[in-house]
PDB file of C-alpha atoms in Angstrom:
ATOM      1  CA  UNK A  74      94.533-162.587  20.402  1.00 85.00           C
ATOM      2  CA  UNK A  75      91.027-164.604  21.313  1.00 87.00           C
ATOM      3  CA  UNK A  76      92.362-165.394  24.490  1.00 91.00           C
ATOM      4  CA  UNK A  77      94.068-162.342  25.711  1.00 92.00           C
ATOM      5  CA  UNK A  78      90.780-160.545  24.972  1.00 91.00           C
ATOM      6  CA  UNK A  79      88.132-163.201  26.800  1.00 91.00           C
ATOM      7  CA  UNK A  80      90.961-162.320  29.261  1.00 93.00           C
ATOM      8  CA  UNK A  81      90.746-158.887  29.240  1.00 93.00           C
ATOM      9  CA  UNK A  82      86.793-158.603  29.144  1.00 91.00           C
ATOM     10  CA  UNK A  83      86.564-161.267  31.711  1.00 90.00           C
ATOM     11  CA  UNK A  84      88.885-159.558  34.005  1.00 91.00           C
ATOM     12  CA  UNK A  85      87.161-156.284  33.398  1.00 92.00           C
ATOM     13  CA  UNK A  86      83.850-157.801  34.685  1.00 91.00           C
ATOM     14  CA  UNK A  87      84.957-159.455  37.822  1.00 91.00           C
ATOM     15  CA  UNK A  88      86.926-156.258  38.683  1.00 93.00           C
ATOM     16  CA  UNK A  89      83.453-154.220  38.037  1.00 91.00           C
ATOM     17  CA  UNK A  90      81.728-156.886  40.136  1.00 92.00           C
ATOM     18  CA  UNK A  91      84.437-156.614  43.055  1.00 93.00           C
ATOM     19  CA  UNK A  92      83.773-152.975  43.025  1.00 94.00           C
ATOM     20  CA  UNK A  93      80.138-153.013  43.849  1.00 92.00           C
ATOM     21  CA  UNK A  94      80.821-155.503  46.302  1.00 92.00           C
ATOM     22  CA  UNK A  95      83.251-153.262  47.609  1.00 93.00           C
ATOM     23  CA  UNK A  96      81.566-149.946  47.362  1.00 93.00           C
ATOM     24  CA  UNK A  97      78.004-150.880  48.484  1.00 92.00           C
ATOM     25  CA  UNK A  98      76.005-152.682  51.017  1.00 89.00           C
ATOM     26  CA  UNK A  99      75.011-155.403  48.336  1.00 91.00           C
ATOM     27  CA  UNK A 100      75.453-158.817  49.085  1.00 91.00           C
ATOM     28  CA  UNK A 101      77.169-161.459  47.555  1.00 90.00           C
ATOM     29  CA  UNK A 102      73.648-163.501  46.581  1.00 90.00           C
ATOM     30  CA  UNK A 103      71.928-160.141  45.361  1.00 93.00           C
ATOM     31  CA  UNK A 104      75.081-159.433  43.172  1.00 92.00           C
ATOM     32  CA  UNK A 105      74.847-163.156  41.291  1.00 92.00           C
ATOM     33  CA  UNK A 106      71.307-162.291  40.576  1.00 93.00           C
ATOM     34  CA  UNK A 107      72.097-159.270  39.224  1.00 93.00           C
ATOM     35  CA  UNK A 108      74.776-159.897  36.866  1.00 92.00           C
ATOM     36  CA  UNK A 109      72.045-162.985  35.721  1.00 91.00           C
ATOM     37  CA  UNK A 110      69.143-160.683  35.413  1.00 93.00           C
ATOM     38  CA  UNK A 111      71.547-158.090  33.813  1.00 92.00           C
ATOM     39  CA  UNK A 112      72.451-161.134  31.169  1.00 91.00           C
ATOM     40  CA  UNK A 113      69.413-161.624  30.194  1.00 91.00           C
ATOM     41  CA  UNK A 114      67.668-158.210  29.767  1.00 94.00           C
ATOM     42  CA  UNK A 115      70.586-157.568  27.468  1.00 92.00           C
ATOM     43  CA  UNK A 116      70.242-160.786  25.872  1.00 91.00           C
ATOM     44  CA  UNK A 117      66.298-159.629  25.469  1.00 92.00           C
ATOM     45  CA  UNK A 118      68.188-156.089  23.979  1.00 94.00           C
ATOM     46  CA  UNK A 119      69.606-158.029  21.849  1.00 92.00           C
ATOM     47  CA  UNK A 120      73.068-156.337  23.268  1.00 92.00           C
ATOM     48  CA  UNK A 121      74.746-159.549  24.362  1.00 90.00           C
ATOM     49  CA  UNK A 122      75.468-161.543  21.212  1.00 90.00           C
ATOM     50  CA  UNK A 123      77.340-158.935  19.538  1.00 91.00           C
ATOM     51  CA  UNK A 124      79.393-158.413  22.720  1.00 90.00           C
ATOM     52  CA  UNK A 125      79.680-162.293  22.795  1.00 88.00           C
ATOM     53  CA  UNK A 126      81.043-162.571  19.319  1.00 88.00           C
ATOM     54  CA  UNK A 127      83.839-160.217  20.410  1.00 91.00           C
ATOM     55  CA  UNK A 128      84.963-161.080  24.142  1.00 88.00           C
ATOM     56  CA  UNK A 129      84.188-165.311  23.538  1.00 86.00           C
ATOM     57  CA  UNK A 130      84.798-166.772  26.584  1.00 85.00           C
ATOM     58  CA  UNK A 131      85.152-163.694  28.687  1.00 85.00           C
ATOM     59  CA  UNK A 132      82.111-163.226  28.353  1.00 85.00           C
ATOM     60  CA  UNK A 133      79.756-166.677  28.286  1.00 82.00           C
ATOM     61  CA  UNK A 134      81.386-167.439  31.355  1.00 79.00           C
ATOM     62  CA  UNK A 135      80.741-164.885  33.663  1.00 79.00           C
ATOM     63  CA  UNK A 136      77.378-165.171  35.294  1.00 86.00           C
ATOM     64  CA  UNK A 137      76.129-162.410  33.109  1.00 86.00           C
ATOM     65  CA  UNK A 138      76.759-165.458  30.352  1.00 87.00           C
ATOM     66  CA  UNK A 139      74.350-167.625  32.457  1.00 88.00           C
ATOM     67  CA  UNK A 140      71.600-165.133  32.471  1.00 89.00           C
ATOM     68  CA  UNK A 141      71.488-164.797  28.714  1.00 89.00           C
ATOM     69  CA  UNK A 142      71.427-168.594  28.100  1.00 89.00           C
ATOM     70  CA  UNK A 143      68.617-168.889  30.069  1.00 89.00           C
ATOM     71  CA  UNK A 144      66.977-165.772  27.920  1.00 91.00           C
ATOM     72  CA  UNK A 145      68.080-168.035  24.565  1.00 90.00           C
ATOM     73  CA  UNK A 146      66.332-170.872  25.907  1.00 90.00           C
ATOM     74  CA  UNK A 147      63.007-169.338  27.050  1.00 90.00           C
ATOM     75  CA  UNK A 148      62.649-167.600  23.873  1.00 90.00           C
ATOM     76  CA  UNK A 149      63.425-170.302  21.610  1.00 90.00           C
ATOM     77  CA  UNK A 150      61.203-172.524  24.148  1.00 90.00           C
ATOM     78  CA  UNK A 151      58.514-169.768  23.939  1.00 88.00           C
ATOM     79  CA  UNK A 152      58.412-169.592  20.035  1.00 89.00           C
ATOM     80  CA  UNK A 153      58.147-173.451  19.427  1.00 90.00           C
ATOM     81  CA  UNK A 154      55.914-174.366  22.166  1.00 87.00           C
ATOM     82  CA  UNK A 155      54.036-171.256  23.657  1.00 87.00           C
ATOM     83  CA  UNK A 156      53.271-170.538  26.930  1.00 87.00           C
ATOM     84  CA  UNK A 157      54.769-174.125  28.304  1.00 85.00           C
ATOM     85  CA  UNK A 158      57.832-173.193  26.837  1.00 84.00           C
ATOM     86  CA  UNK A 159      58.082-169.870  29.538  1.00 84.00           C
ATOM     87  CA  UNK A 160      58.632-172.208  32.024  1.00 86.00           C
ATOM     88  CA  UNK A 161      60.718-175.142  30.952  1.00 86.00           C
ATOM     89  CA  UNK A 162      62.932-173.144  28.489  1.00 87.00           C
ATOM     90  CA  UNK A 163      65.220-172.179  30.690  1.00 85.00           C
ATOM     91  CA  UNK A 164      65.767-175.532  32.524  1.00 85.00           C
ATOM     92  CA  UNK A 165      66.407-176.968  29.149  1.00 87.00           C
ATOM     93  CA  UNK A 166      69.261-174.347  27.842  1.00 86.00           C
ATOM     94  CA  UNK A 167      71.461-174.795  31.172  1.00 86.00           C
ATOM     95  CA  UNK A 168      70.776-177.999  31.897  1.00 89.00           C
ATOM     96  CA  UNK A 169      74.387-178.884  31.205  1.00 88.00           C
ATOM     97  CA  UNK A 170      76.253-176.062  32.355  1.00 84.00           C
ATOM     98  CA  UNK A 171      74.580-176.622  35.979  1.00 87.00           C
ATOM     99  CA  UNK A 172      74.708-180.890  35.844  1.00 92.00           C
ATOM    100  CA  UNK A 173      78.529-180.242  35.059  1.00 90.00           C
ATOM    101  CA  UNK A 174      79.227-178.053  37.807  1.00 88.00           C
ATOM    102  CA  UNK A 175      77.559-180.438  40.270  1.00 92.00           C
ATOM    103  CA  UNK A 176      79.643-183.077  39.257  1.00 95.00           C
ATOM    104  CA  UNK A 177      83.141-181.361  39.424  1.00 94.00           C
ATOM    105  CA  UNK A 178      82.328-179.840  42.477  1.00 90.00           C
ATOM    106  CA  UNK A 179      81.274-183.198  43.905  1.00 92.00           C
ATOM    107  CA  UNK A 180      84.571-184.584  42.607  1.00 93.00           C
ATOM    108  CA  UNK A 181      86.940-181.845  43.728  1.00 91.00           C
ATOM    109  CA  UNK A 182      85.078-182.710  47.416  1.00 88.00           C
ATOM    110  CA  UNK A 183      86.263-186.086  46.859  1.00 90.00           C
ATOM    111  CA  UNK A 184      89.642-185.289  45.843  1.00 91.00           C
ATOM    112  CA  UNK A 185      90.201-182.600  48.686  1.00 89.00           C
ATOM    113  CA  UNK A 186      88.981-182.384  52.066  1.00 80.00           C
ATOM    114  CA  UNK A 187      86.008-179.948  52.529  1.00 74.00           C
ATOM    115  CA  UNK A 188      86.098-178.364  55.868  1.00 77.00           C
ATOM    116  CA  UNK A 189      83.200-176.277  57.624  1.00 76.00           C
ATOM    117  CA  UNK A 190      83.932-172.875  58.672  1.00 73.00           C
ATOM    118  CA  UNK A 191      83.917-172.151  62.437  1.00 72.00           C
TER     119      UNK A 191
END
C-alpha cells in the first residue's frame, strides 16, 4: 500500500506541476524554484513532515522534497552553529542527493550517446 500511495501523491504533484506549466506563462526554471521554495516554507510550517510520513517517497522525491531538505539542514545548521550555519546548512543536507545525480547522469552520458538539439 506504501508504494501505490508515494505513487499516487507523486503522480498527483507532477500532474499539478504539468498544469501550471500548461495553463500559464511560467517557465520551466521558475517552476523548479517554486516547487523548492514551496518545500521549504512548508517545511518552515512545519506542514511537510506530516505529509512526508504519509506519501514516503512520493513525496521526498519531488523537488518540493529538495526544498525542505535544504530547510532541515539550515535549521539544524543554524541551531548548532549560528549564523555560519545559514549559509553552509544547506550545502551540507543535499550534498548527496546532488553528488549522486552528477554521477548517474555522467554515467548514463557514457552509456548513451548525448546529442545537441538543432
Amino acid at each position: 500500500m506504501d508504494y501505490i500511495r508515494a505513487f499516487l501523491v507523486g503522480g498527483l504533484i507532477c500532474a499539478l506541476v504539468q498544469i501550471l506549466l500548461e495553463k500559464t506563462k511560467l517557465l520551466p526554471g521558475r517552476v523548479m524554484v517554486i516547487l523548492v521554495c514551496s518545500g521549504a516554507v512548508l517545511g518552515a510550517l512545519g506542514v511537510y513532515e506530516p505529509f512526508l510520513s504519509f506519501a514516503g517517497a512520493g513525496a521526498s522525491v519531488p523537488l518540493l522534497g529538495f526544498g525542505n531538505t535544504l530547510w532541515q539542514g539550515v535549521k539544524e545548521a543554524a541551531d548548532a552553529e549560528g549564523l555560519l550555519g545559514l549559509f553552509k546548512g544547506g550545502f551540507t543536507a543535499s550534498a548527496v542527493g546532488i553528488s549522486a545525480a552528477l554521477i548517474f547522469s555522467y554515467l548514463a552520458s557514457l552509456v548513451f550517446e548525448p546529442k545537441m538539439k538543432e
